[in-house]
CSV table of C-alpha atoms in Angstrom, one decimal:
chain,number,residue,atom,x,y,z
A,1,MET,CA,-27.3,-8.4,12.5
A,2,PRO,CA,-28.5,-5.5,10.3
A,3,PRO,CA,-26.6,-4.8,7.1
A,4,ILE,CA,-25.6,-1.3,8.3
A,5,PRO,CA,-24.6,-0.5,11.9
A,6,GLN,CA,-27.0,1.7,13.8
A,7,GLY,CA,-25.5,5.3,14.6
A,8,PRO,CA,-22.0,6.2,13.8
A,9,PHE,CA,-19.8,4.0,11.9
A,10,LYS,CA,-18.1,1.4,14.2
A,11,MET,CA,-15.0,-0.7,14.1
A,12,PRO,CA,-15.9,-3.3,16.5
A,13,GLN,CA,-12.4,-5.2,15.9
A,14,TYR,CA,-10.6,-2.3,17.8
A,15,ARG,CA,-9.9,-2.2,21.4
A,16,ASP,CA,-11.9,-0.1,23.2
A,17,PHE,CA,-9.8,2.4,24.5
A,18,VAL,CA,-8.8,3.4,20.6
A,19,PRO,CA,-10.6,6.6,19.8
A,20,ASP,CA,-13.5,6.1,16.9
A,21,LYS,CA,-12.2,9.2,15.1
A,22,ILE,CA,-8.6,7.7,14.2
A,23,ARG,CA,-9.4,3.8,13.5
A,24,PRO,CA,-10.3,4.4,9.9
A,25,TRP,CA,-7.1,6.5,9.4
A,26,ILE,CA,-5.2,3.4,11.2
A,27,TYR,CA,-6.4,1.2,8.4
A,28,LEU,CA,-5.6,3.4,5.6
A,29,PHE,CA,-2.2,4.0,6.8
A,30,ILE,CA,-1.6,-0.1,7.1
A,31,ALA,CA,-3.0,-0.3,3.5
A,32,PHE,CA,-0.6,2.6,2.6
A,33,ILE,CA,2.4,0.6,4.2
A,34,PHE,CA,1.1,-3.0,2.2
A,35,GLN,CA,0.9,-1.4,-1.0
A,36,LEU,CA,4.5,0.3,-0.6
A,37,SER,CA,6.2,-3.2,0.1
A,38,GLY,CA,8.0,-5.4,-2.5
A,39,VAL,CA,11.1,-7.6,-2.6
A,40,PHE,CA,12.9,-5.6,-5.2
A,41,TYR,CA,12.4,-1.8,-5.7
A,42,LEU,CA,12.7,-1.5,-9.6
A,43,GLY,CA,13.7,2.2,-8.7
A,44,ALA,CA,17.2,1.2,-7.6
A,45,ALA,CA,17.2,-1.6,-10.6
A,46,SER,CA,20.6,-0.6,-11.8
A,47,HIS,CA,21.9,-0.6,-8.3
A,48,ILE,CA,20.8,-4.0,-7.6
A,49,VAL,CA,22.4,-5.4,-11.0
A,50,GLY,CA,25.6,-3.6,-10.0
A,51,SER,CA,26.0,-5.0,-6.6
A,52,THR,CA,24.8,-8.7,-7.3
A,53,SER,CA,25.3,-11.5,-9.8
A,54,LEU,CA,21.7,-10.7,-11.2
A,55,MET,CA,21.1,-9.4,-14.7
A,56,ARG,CA,18.7,-6.7,-15.5
A,57,GLU,CA,16.2,-9.2,-16.7
A,58,ASP,CA,16.5,-11.4,-13.6
A,59,VAL,CA,15.4,-8.0,-11.3
A,60,MET,CA,12.4,-7.4,-13.6
A,61,MET,CA,11.6,-11.2,-13.5
A,62,VAL,CA,11.3,-10.7,-9.7
A,63,GLY,CA,9.6,-7.8,-9.9
A,64,PHE,CA,7.2,-9.2,-12.3
A,65,CYS,CA,6.7,-12.1,-10.1
A,66,ASN,CA,5.7,-9.8,-7.2
A,67,VAL,CA,3.0,-8.3,-9.7
A,68,VAL,CA,1.5,-11.7,-10.5
A,69,GLY,CA,1.3,-12.2,-6.9
A,70,VAL,CA,-0.9,-9.2,-6.3
A,71,ASN,CA,-3.0,-10.3,-9.0
A,72,MET,CA,-4.0,-13.9,-8.1
A,73,PRO,CA,-5.7,-13.7,-4.3
A,74,PHE,CA,-8.9,-12.2,-5.6
A,75,PRO,CA,-10.8,-15.3,-6.0
A,76,LEU,CA,-9.7,-16.3,-2.0
A,77,LEU,CA,-10.3,-13.0,-0.5
A,78,PHE,CA,-13.7,-13.7,0.8
A,79,ARG,CA,-13.1,-17.3,1.9
A,80,PHE,CA,-10.0,-15.8,4.0
A,81,LYS,CA,-12.0,-13.1,5.1
A,82,PHE,CA,-14.8,-15.7,6.3
A,83,ARG,CA,-12.5,-17.9,8.0
A,84,PHE,CA,-10.0,-15.7,9.8
A,85,THR,CA,-10.7,-12.8,11.8
A,86,ASN,CA,-9.2,-9.4,11.1
A,87,ARG,CA,-6.6,-9.5,13.5
A,88,GLN,CA,-5.4,-13.0,12.4
A,89,LEU,CA,-5.2,-11.9,8.7
A,90,LEU,CA,-3.3,-8.3,9.2
A,91,LEU,CA,-0.9,-10.0,11.4
A,92,ASN,CA,-0.3,-13.0,9.2
A,93,ALA,CA,-0.3,-11.2,6.0
A,94,ALA,CA,2.4,-8.5,7.7
A,95,THR,CA,4.6,-11.0,9.1
A,96,ILE,CA,4.9,-12.6,5.5
A,97,VAL,CA,5.6,-9.6,3.7
A,98,LEU,CA,8.2,-8.7,6.2
A,99,LEU,CA,10.0,-12.1,5.9
A,100,CYS,CA,10.0,-12.0,2.5
A,101,ASP,CA,11.4,-8.2,2.2
A,102,ILE,CA,14.4,-9.3,4.7
A,103,GLY,CA,14.7,-12.8,3.0
A,104,ALA,CA,15.3,-10.8,-0.6
A,105,LEU,CA,18.4,-9.2,1.1
A,106,PHE,CA,20.3,-12.6,1.9
A,107,THR,CA,20.1,-14.5,-1.5
A,108,THR,CA,20.5,-14.2,-5.1
A,109,SER,CA,18.8,-17.5,-5.8
A,110,MET,CA,16.3,-16.6,-8.6
A,111,PRO,CA,14.2,-19.6,-7.8
A,112,VAL,CA,14.2,-18.5,-4.3
A,113,LEU,CA,13.9,-14.6,-5.2
A,114,CYS,CA,11.0,-15.3,-7.3
A,115,VAL,CA,9.1,-17.4,-4.7
A,116,LEU,CA,9.7,-14.7,-1.9
A,117,ALA,CA,8.5,-11.8,-4.7
A,118,TYR,CA,5.3,-14.1,-5.5
A,119,LEU,CA,4.6,-14.5,-1.6
A,120,GLY,CA,5.2,-11.1,-0.7
A,121,GLY,CA,2.7,-9.8,-3.5
A,122,PHE,CA,0.0,-12.4,-2.7
A,123,PHE,CA,-0.3,-11.3,1.0
A,124,LYS,CA,0.5,-7.5,0.1
A,125,LEU,CA,-2.9,-7.7,-1.5
A,126,CYS,CA,-4.7,-9.8,1.3
A,127,GLY,CA,-3.3,-7.2,3.8
A,128,THR,CA,-4.5,-4.7,1.7
A,129,PHE,CA,-8.1,-6.2,0.8
A,130,GLU,CA,-8.5,-6.4,4.6
A,131,CYS,CA,-7.7,-3.0,5.6
A,132,MET,CA,-10.1,-1.2,2.7
A,133,GLY,CA,-12.8,-3.7,3.1
A,134,ASN,CA,-13.3,-2.5,6.6
A,135,VAL,CA,-13.1,1.2,6.0
A,136,GLN,CA,-15.3,1.4,2.8
A,137,LEU,CA,-18.6,1.9,4.7
A,138,TRP,CA,-16.8,5.1,6.2
A,139,MET,CA,-15.5,6.1,2.8
A,140,THR,CA,-19.0,5.6,0.9
A,141,PRO,CA,-21.6,4.5,3.3
A,142,LYS,CA,-23.7,3.2,0.3
A,143,ARG,CA,-21.0,1.5,-0.9
A,144,ASP,CA,-20.9,3.3,-4.1
A,145,PHE,CA,-17.9,2.0,-6.4
A,146,ARG,CA,-17.7,5.4,-8.1
A,147,VAL,CA,-16.5,7.0,-4.4
A,148,PHE,CA,-14.6,4.0,-3.6
A,149,PHE,CA,-12.3,3.1,-6.3
A,150,PRO,CA,-11.3,6.3,-7.3
A,151,LEU,CA,-10.1,6.7,-3.7
A,152,LEU,CA,-8.7,3.1,-3.2
A,153,TYR,CA,-6.3,3.4,-6.3
A,154,ILE,CA,-4.9,7.0,-5.3
A,155,ILE,CA,-3.3,4.3,-3.0
A,156,VAL,CA,-2.9,1.6,-5.2
A,157,VAL,CA,-1.6,3.4,-8.3
A,158,GLY,CA,0.0,6.3,-6.2
A,159,ASP,CA,2.2,4.0,-4.4
A,160,ILE,CA,3.7,2.5,-7.4
A,161,SER,CA,5.5,6.0,-8.4
A,162,LEU,CA,6.0,6.9,-4.6
A,163,SER,CA,7.9,3.3,-3.8
A,164,GLY,CA,10.0,4.1,-6.9
A,165,TRP,CA,10.8,7.7,-5.7
A,166,MET,CA,11.7,6.2,-2.0
A,167,ALA,CA,13.8,3.8,-3.8
A,168,GLN,CA,15.5,6.0,-5.9
A,169,VAL,CA,16.3,8.6,-3.0
A,170,LEU,CA,17.2,6.0,-0.2
A,171,THR,CA,19.8,4.3,-2.6
A,172,TYR,CA,21.4,7.4,-3.2
A,173,TYR,CA,21.7,8.9,-0.1
A,174,CYS,CA,22.4,5.8,1.8
A,175,GLY,CA,24.5,4.3,-0.9
A,176,SER,CA,22.7,1.0,-0.9
A,177,TRP,CA,19.7,-0.8,-2.8
A,178,GLN,CA,19.0,-2.6,0.8
A,179,ALA,CA,18.0,0.8,2.3
A,180,MET,CA,14.6,0.4,0.9
A,181,ASN,CA,14.3,-2.9,2.2
A,182,TRP,CA,15.2,-2.2,5.7
A,183,VAL,CA,13.3,1.1,5.9
A,184,MET,CA,10.1,-1.0,4.7
A,185,ALA,CA,10.8,-3.8,7.0
A,186,LEU,CA,10.7,-1.0,10.1
A,187,LEU,CA,7.2,0.0,8.6
A,188,LEU,CA,6.1,-3.2,8.7
A,189,ILE,CA,7.2,-3.9,12.1
A,190,ILE,CA,5.4,-0.6,13.1
A,191,VAL,CA,2.3,-2.1,11.3
A,192,LEU,CA,2.4,-5.4,13.7
A,193,LEU,CA,2.6,-3.5,16.6
A,194,LEU,CA,-0.4,-1.2,15.9
A,195,VAL,CA,-2.1,-4.2,14.9
A,196,PHE,CA,-1.1,-6.3,18.0
A,197,CYS,CA,-1.7,-3.6,20.4
A,198,LEU,CA,-4.8,-1.8,19.0
A,199,THR,CA,-7.3,-4.8,17.8
A,200,LYS,CA,-8.8,-7.8,19.0
A,201,ASN,CA,-10.0,-11.0,17.5
A,202,PHE,CA,-13.7,-10.2,16.6
A,203,ARG,CA,-16.3,-12.4,14.4
A,204,ALA,CA,-19.4,-11.1,13.1
A,205,MET,CA,-20.2,-15.0,12.1
A,206,LYS,CA,-18.8,-18.4,12.7
A,207,PRO,CA,-15.8,-19.3,10.7
A,208,LEU,CA,-16.1,-20.9,7.3
A,209,PRO,CA,-13.5,-23.7,6.6
A,210,LEU,CA,-11.2,-23.5,3.7
A,211,VAL,CA,-12.9,-26.2,1.8
A,212,SER,CA,-13.8,-26.7,-1.9
A,213,VAL,CA,-10.8,-24.1,-2.8
A,214,ASP,CA,-8.9,-24.8,-6.1
A,215,TRP,CA,-5.2,-24.1,-4.7
A,216,LEU,CA,-4.0,-26.2,-7.9
A,217,GLY,CA,-6.0,-23.6,-10.2
A,218,CYS,CA,-4.1,-20.6,-8.8
A,219,VAL,CA,-1.0,-22.2,-9.3
A,220,LEU,CA,-1.7,-23.3,-12.7
A,221,TRP,CA,-2.9,-19.8,-13.4
A,222,SER,CA,0.1,-18.2,-11.9
A,223,LEU,CA,2.4,-20.3,-14.1
A,224,MET,CA,0.9,-19.4,-17.2
A,225,LEU,CA,1.3,-15.8,-16.4
A,226,LEU,CA,5.0,-16.2,-15.2
A,227,GLU,CA,5.7,-18.4,-18.3
A,228,VAL,CA,4.4,-15.5,-20.6
A,229,ILE,CA,6.2,-13.1,-19.0
A,230,TRP,CA,9.3,-15.3,-19.0
A,231,LEU,CA,9.2,-15.8,-22.6
A,232,PHE,CA,9.1,-12.0,-23.4
A,233,ASN,CA,11.3,-10.9,-20.8
A,234,TYR,CA,14.2,-13.1,-21.5
A,235,GLY,CA,13.6,-13.4,-25.3
A,236,GLU,CA,15.9,-10.3,-26.4
A,237,TYR,CA,18.8,-12.1,-23.9
A,238,TYR,CA,18.2,-15.6,-25.4
A,239,ASN,CA,17.7,-14.4,-29.0
A,240,TRP,CA,13.9,-15.9,-28.8
A,241,TRP,CA,13.4,-18.9,-30.9
A,242,ASP,CA,17.4,-19.5,-31.5
A,243,ALA,CA,17.8,-20.8,-28.2
A,244,TRP,CA,16.9,-24.0,-26.5
A,245,MET,CA,15.9,-22.7,-23.4
A,246,TRP,CA,13.3,-20.4,-24.8
A,247,ARG,CA,11.7,-23.0,-26.9
A,248,LEU,CA,11.5,-25.5,-23.8
A,249,VAL,CA,9.5,-22.7,-21.7
A,250,LEU,CA,7.6,-22.4,-24.9
A,251,LEU,CA,6.5,-26.1,-24.9
A,252,VAL,CA,6.0,-25.8,-21.1
A,253,PHE,CA,3.8,-22.9,-21.5
A,254,VAL,CA,1.6,-24.8,-24.1
A,255,LEU,CA,1.5,-27.8,-21.9
A,256,THR,CA,0.4,-25.7,-18.6
A,257,THR,CA,-2.3,-23.8,-21.0
A,258,PHE,CA,-3.8,-26.9,-22.4
A,259,PHE,CA,-3.8,-29.0,-18.9
A,260,ASN,CA,-5.2,-25.8,-17.0
A,261,LEU,CA,-8.0,-25.0,-19.7
A,262,THR,CA,-9.0,-28.6,-19.6
A,263,ARG,CA,-9.0,-29.2,-16.1
A,264,MET,CA,-11.2,-25.7,-15.5
A,265,PHE,CA,-14.1,-27.5,-17.5
A,266,HIS,CA,-14.0,-30.8,-15.7
A,267,ILE,CA,-13.8,-29.8,-11.9
A,268,ARG,CA,-16.8,-28.6,-10.0
A,269,HIS,CA,-15.2,-25.4,-8.0
A,270,PRO,CA,-12.5,-24.1,-10.5
A,271,TYR,CA,-10.3,-21.2,-9.6
A,272,ILE,CA,-11.9,-19.2,-12.5
A,273,SER,CA,-15.2,-20.3,-13.8
A,274,PRO,CA,-15.5,-21.0,-17.4
A,275,SER,CA,-18.9,-18.8,-17.2
A,276,ALA,CA,-16.8,-16.0,-16.2
A,277,PHE,CA,-15.1,-15.4,-19.2
A,278,CYS,CA,-18.9,-15.4,-21.5
A,279,TYR,CA,-19.7,-11.6,-20.8
A,280,LYS,CA,-20.1,-10.3,-24.2
A,281,THR,CA,-18.2,-7.0,-23.2
A,282,LEU,CA,-15.4,-8.8,-21.3
A,283,ALA,CA,-13.2,-9.3,-24.3
A,284,PRO,CA,-13.0,-5.6,-25.4
A,285,THR,CA,-12.6,-4.6,-21.4
A,286,LEU,CA,-9.4,-6.5,-21.5
A,287,LEU,CA,-8.6,-5.1,-25.0
A,288,LEU,CA,-8.8,-1.7,-23.5
A,289,TYR,CA,-6.5,-2.7,-20.3
A,290,GLY,CA,-4.0,-4.3,-22.9
A,291,VAL,CA,-3.8,-1.2,-25.0
A,292,ALA,CA,-3.4,0.9,-21.6
A,293,GLU,CA,-0.5,-1.1,-20.9
A,294,LEU,CA,1.0,-1.1,-24.0
A,295,MET,CA,1.1,2.7,-24.1
A,296,ASN,CA,2.2,3.1,-20.4
A,297,ALA,CA,5.0,0.8,-21.4
A,298,THR,CA,6.9,3.1,-23.1
A,299,PRO,CA,8.7,4.8,-20.3
A,300,LYS,CA,10.6,1.6,-19.2
A,301,ALA,CA,11.3,0.4,-22.6
A,302,LEU,CA,12.0,3.7,-24.2
A,303,GLU,CA,12.4,6.8,-21.8
A,304,ASN,CA,14.5,4.7,-19.8
A,305,VAL,CA,16.9,4.2,-22.5
A,306,PHE,CA,17.2,7.9,-23.6
A,307,THR,CA,17.5,9.3,-20.4
A,308,GLY,CA,20.0,6.7,-19.3
A,309,ALA,CA,22.3,6.2,-22.5
A,310,VAL,CA,21.8,8.8,-24.4
A,311,MET,CA,21.4,11.8,-21.7
A,312,HIS,CA,23.2,9.8,-18.7
A,313,TRP,CA,21.0,11.4,-16.1
A,314,GLY,CA,21.3,9.9,-12.8
A,315,MET,CA,19.1,8.6,-10.2
A,316,LEU,CA,18.4,11.3,-8.2
A,317,THR,CA,17.6,13.6,-10.9
A,318,LEU,CA,15.2,11.1,-12.3
A,319,SER,CA,13.6,10.6,-9.1
A,320,VAL,CA,11.6,13.8,-9.4
A,321,LEU,CA,9.7,12.2,-12.4
A,322,ASN,CA,7.9,9.9,-9.8
A,323,VAL,CA,6.7,13.1,-8.0
A,324,MET,CA,5.2,14.0,-11.4
A,325,GLY,CA,3.9,10.6,-11.3
A,326,ILE,CA,2.5,11.0,-8.6
A,327,ILE,CA,0.5,14.2,-8.9
A,328,GLY,CA,-0.9,13.1,-12.1
A,329,THR,CA,-2.5,9.6,-10.6
A,330,VAL,CA,-3.9,11.9,-7.6
A,331,LEU,CA,-5.4,14.1,-10.3
A,332,GLY,CA,-6.6,11.0,-12.8
A,333,CYS,CA,-8.2,9.6,-9.6
A,334,LEU,CA,-9.9,12.5,-8.6
A,335,PHE,CA,-11.1,14.2,-11.9
A,336,THR,CA,-12.6,10.0,-12.4
A,337,LEU,CA,-14.4,10.7,-9.2
A,338,LEU,CA,-15.9,13.9,-10.4
A,339,TRP,CA,-17.0,12.8,-14.1
A,340,MET,CA,-18.6,9.6,-12.9
A,341,LYS,CA,-20.1,10.7,-9.3
A,342,VAL,CA,-20.9,14.3,-9.9
A,343,TRP,CA,-21.1,14.8,-13.3
A,344,HIS,CA,-22.7,11.3,-14.2
A,345,GLN,CA,-21.1,11.1,-17.7
A,346,SER,CA,-20.6,8.1,-19.7
A,347,TYR,CA,-17.6,5.5,-19.3
A,348,THR,CA,-16.8,6.1,-23.1
A,349,ARG,CA,-15.9,9.9,-22.9
A,350,LEU,CA,-13.9,8.9,-19.8
A,351,LEU,CA,-11.8,6.6,-21.6
A,352,ILE,CA,-11.3,8.7,-24.3
A,353,ILE,CA,-10.0,11.5,-22.1
A,354,GLY,CA,-7.6,8.8,-20.0
A,355,PHE,CA,-6.4,7.6,-23.7
A,356,ALA,CA,-6.1,11.0,-24.8
A,357,GLY,CA,-3.6,11.7,-21.9
A,358,LEU,CA,-1.4,8.4,-22.5
A,359,LEU,CA,-1.3,9.5,-26.3
A,360,ALA,CA,-0.2,13.2,-25.4
A,361,TYR,CA,2.8,12.0,-23.5
A,362,GLN,CA,3.8,9.7,-26.7
A,363,LEU,CA,3.3,12.6,-29.4
A,364,MET,CA,4.9,15.2,-26.7
A,365,MET,CA,8.1,12.8,-26.2
A,366,TYR,CA,8.2,12.1,-30.0
A,367,PHE,CA,8.7,15.9,-30.5
A,368,TYR,CA,11.3,16.3,-27.2
A,369,ILE,CA,13.7,13.8,-27.8
A,370,THR,CA,16.7,16.0,-28.8
A,371,PRO,CA,20.1,16.2,-27.6
A,372,GLU,CA,19.3,19.2,-26.0
A,373,LEU,CA,16.2,18.3,-23.7
A,374,ASN,CA,16.3,19.7,-20.0
A,375,LEU,CA,14.5,17.5,-17.7
A,376,GLN,CA,11.8,20.1,-16.6
A,377,ARG,CA,10.2,19.7,-20.1
A,378,LEU,CA,9.2,15.9,-19.0
A,379,TYR,CA,7.2,17.0,-16.0
A,380,LEU,CA,4.2,17.8,-17.9
A,381,PRO,CA,4.3,14.3,-20.2
A,382,THR,CA,4.8,12.6,-17.2
A,383,ILE,CA,1.8,14.0,-15.5
A,384,LEU,CA,-0.4,13.5,-18.6
A,385,ARG,CA,0.4,9.8,-19.0
A,386,THR,CA,-0.1,9.0,-15.3
A,387,PHE,CA,-3.4,11.0,-15.5
A,388,GLY,CA,-4.5,9.0,-18.2
A,389,TYR,CA,-3.4,5.5,-16.7
A,390,ALA,CA,-5.2,6.6,-13.4
A,391,ILE,CA,-8.3,7.1,-15.1
A,392,TYR,CA,-7.9,4.1,-17.3
A,393,PHE,CA,-7.3,1.9,-14.1
A,394,THR,CA,-10.2,3.2,-12.3
A,395,ALA,CA,-12.9,3.5,-14.6
A,396,LEU,CA,-12.5,-0.1,-16.3
A,397,THR,CA,-12.6,-1.7,-12.9
A,398,ILE,CA,-15.9,0.3,-12.2
A,399,TYR,CA,-17.0,-0.8,-15.5
A,400,LEU,CA,-16.1,-4.3,-14.8
A,401,GLU,CA,-18.1,-4.2,-11.4
A,402,GLU,CA,-21.2,-2.9,-13.4
A,403,LEU,CA,-20.6,-5.7,-15.8
A,404,MET,CA,-20.3,-8.8,-13.7
A,405,PRO,CA,-22.4,-10.1,-11.0
A,406,PHE,CA,-20.8,-10.1,-7.4
A,407,GLN,CA,-19.9,-14.0,-7.8
A,408,HIS,CA,-17.9,-13.6,-10.9
A,409,PHE,CA,-16.6,-9.8,-10.1
A,410,PHE,CA,-13.5,-11.1,-8.3
A,411,MET,CA,-12.8,-13.4,-10.7
A,412,GLY,CA,-13.0,-10.5,-13.5
A,413,ILE,CA,-10.4,-8.5,-11.6
A,414,THR,CA,-8.0,-11.4,-11.8
A,415,MET,CA,-8.9,-11.7,-15.3
A,416,SER,CA,-8.1,-8.3,-16.1
A,417,GLY,CA,-5.1,-8.6,-14.1
A,418,PHE,CA,-3.9,-11.2,-16.9
A,419,ALA,CA,-3.7,-8.0,-18.8
A,420,ARG,CA,-2.8,-5.4,-16.5
A,421,ASN,CA,-0.5,-6.9,-13.7
A,422,GLY,CA,2.6,-8.0,-15.5
A,423,MET,CA,1.9,-10.0,-18.5
A,424,CYS,CA,1.3,-6.9,-21.2
A,425,GLU,CA,3.7,-4.9,-19.6
A,426,ALA,CA,6.4,-7.9,-20.2
A,427,ILE,CA,5.0,-8.7,-23.7
A,428,CYS,CA,5.3,-4.8,-24.8
A,429,CYS,CA,8.7,-4.1,-23.3
A,430,GLY,CA,10.0,-7.5,-24.8
A,431,LEU,CA,8.4,-6.1,-28.3
A,432,PHE,CA,10.2,-2.6,-28.0
A,433,SER,CA,13.4,-4.1,-26.9
A,434,TYR,CA,13.4,-6.1,-30.1
A,435,GLY,CA,12.5,-2.6,-32.1
A,436,MET,CA,15.1,-0.9,-30.6
A,437,ARG,CA,17.7,-3.3,-31.7
A,438,TYR,CA,16.3,-3.6,-35.1
A,439,HIS,CA,16.0,-0.1,-35.6
A,440,VAL,CA,19.3,0.5,-34.1
A,441,ALA,CA,21.0,-2.0,-36.3
A,442,ASP,CA,19.4,-0.7,-39.2
A,443,ASN,CA,20.2,2.8,-38.9
A,444,ILE,CA,23.8,1.8,-38.6
A,445,VAL,CA,24.0,-0.7,-41.6
A,446,ARG,CA,22.4,2.1,-44.0
A,447,THR,CA,25.4,3.6,-43.6
A,448,MET,CA,23.8,6.9,-42.1
A,449,PRO,CA,26.1,9.3,-40.6
A,450,TYR,CA,25.0,8.3,-37.2
A,451,GLU,CA,27.5,7.2,-34.2
A,452,PRO,CA,26.2,4.6,-32.3
A,453,LEU,CA,24.9,7.3,-29.6
A,454,GLN,CA,23.2,8.9,-32.4
A,455,SER,CA,21.6,5.8,-33.9
A,456,MET,CA,20.0,5.0,-30.7
A,457,LEU,CA,18.3,8.4,-30.1
A,458,VAL,CA,16.9,8.1,-33.5
A,459,SER,CA,15.8,4.6,-33.0
A,460,VAL,CA,14.3,5.8,-29.9
A,461,LYS,CA,12.3,8.5,-31.8
A,462,GLN,CA,11.2,6.2,-34.5
A,463,MET,CA,9.6,3.6,-31.6
A,464,PHE,CA,7.9,6.6,-30.5
A,465,GLY,CA,6.7,7.4,-33.8
A,466,ILE,CA,5.4,4.0,-34.1
A,467,VAL,CA,3.3,4.0,-30.8
A,468,CYS,CA,2.0,7.4,-31.9
A,469,LEU,CA,0.3,6.1,-35.2
A,470,PHE,CA,-1.2,3.2,-33.2
A,471,GLY,CA,-2.4,5.6,-30.7
A,472,VAL,CA,-4.0,7.8,-33.1
A,473,ALA,CA,-5.8,5.1,-35.0
A,474,PHE,CA,-7.0,3.5,-31.7
A,475,LEU,CA,-8.5,6.7,-30.6
A,476,LEU,CA,-10.2,7.0,-33.5
A,477,ILE,CA,-11.9,3.9,-33.5
A,478,LEU,CA,-12.6,4.9,-29.3
A,479,LEU,CA,-14.3,7.5,-31.0
A,480,LEU,CA,-16.6,5.3,-32.7
A,481,TYR,CA,-17.3,3.0,-29.9
A,482,ASP,CA,-20.2,3.4,-27.6
A,483,VAL,CA,-20.5,1.7,-24.1
A,484,GLN,CA,-23.5,2.3,-21.9
A,485,PRO,CA,-23.3,5.5,-19.8
A,486,VAL,CA,-23.3,5.5,-15.8
A,487,ARG,CA,-26.6,5.5,-14.4
A,488,SER,CA,-28.1,7.6,-11.9
A,489,THR,CA,-28.8,4.1,-9.9
A,490,LEU,CA,-25.9,1.9,-10.1
A,491,LYS,CA,-26.2,-1.9,-9.1
A,492,LYS,CA,-25.5,-1.9,-5.4
A,493,MET,CA,-22.5,-4.0,-3.9
A,494,PRO,CA,-23.9,-6.5,-1.3
A,495,TYR,CA,-23.1,-6.3,2.4
A,496,TRP,CA,-20.6,-8.7,4.1
A,497,ASN,CA,-23.0,-10.6,6.2
A,498,PHE,CA,-25.0,-11.3,3.0
A,499,VAL,CA,-22.0,-12.3,1.1
A,500,GLY,CA,-20.8,-14.9,4.2
A,501,LYS,CA,-24.2,-16.4,4.2
A,502,LEU,CA,-24.2,-17.1,0.1
A,503,THR,CA,-20.4,-18.4,0.8
A,504,ARG,CA,-21.6,-20.9,3.9
A,505,ARG,CA,-24.5,-22.2,1.7
A,506,ASP,CA,-22.1,-22.8,-1.3
A,507,VAL,CA,-19.7,-24.4,0.9
A,508,LEU,CA,-22.5,-26.8,2.6
A,509,ARG,CA,-23.9,-27.6,-0.8
A,510,ARG,CA,-20.7,-28.7,-2.1
A,511,ARG,CA,-20.0,-30.6,0.8
A,512,ALA,CA,-23.2,-32.4,0.5
A,513,LYS,CA,-22.4,-33.4,-2.9
A,514,LYS,CA,-19.2,-34.6,-2.2
A,515,ILE,CA,-21.0,-37.2,0.6
């Protein structure tokens, strides 16, 4: 089979009656629906707390489980792709995500909800990858990631704001947070019907068995992330070290980490290879992800306190900010595409522009926080924040692909997800919550002429000021840091049939060693 199909772009997994021109668009629609899905939609978090026996921390924990589930499948994606057909993968992924969405409506058990959220996120990513992998050559025939990732992240990052907006609007007009789950269930049923009616089982090569897969490693890495998230998500509720439960989870985290890292060095096929951690600029890249998550955590930890507890703005009023977030995300992804593909400028300058957008949000919020603030003044800061975050998210992923060879690239995405998907956000939100509690109490005990509400407003302003100082200092460091500029000829991504041959050869070699 030639690496690039001869003639026009074809998708042989479709049935013959489906017109060629609409085939890629169907997959884009399916990927769009997958990325919208989630067990709990945090845009309606206040209504979920109010209508169930769950606390705010419980709802956030379920959301974090979904995010961790999204992060973990990357090392397994090609094994799934070469074991199952496209039709099987999409039908199974859509069915499991659908069951998880519906199952969340009929239970308030935290262990069950966390498992449902994790599985929903895991298979949501599997379905998205299968869709986008099939349209990659349609989007960029040369597999140029400077084109592919910006367009991909319009869907991935944009859907984060879109799902929040949909949850808020549907909850307001339908009077129930469950409306979003039912709408997503209907959309997933449409996905199932599309896949069932329009596709067929097609294989480009013989299926590879799922042998030599480190399933236990996947579980251990997931538990490590979830334990860190639990510690910082529930830290304020349990008063940190003072609670035996918090200390117990910390001990379990230490043991899990020790066992996981020790095991990683002593098995043939670890879930994440130790050599994947050895690239010289990987640590700075992960640090950049962590700083971006710190700057992007202030809307949940600080802005929500201001708009909710101080300004008392309602759900429908705040939903427009998610629309501004979608605009900023699209602009950021398209700007990255222009910067790297058309203008051929350096990574460092692009990251500086992205970080400047994140910092501009913090500075504007610091000066905007007053009791007389109107909602329209938050439009521009929200657009700037999501613009900068989209640039960071996209540019660092492209740089990661350039940094790591193909056999470690998807492990690298999982490692970047340790900082990007949930853990850093939970740590930052936990620290911001502790800082808010400290400053509110400090302002009151200093006998300043503040009522509790005024003290909260001043505390939010103080916390934004601290983040601004940190952001300015980091921007100065970033201005002095140099990253190799984008070359005119980037490293090429191998074609799927070549990857399949390498995977088959590796599986046969491992099986021969066992014999």
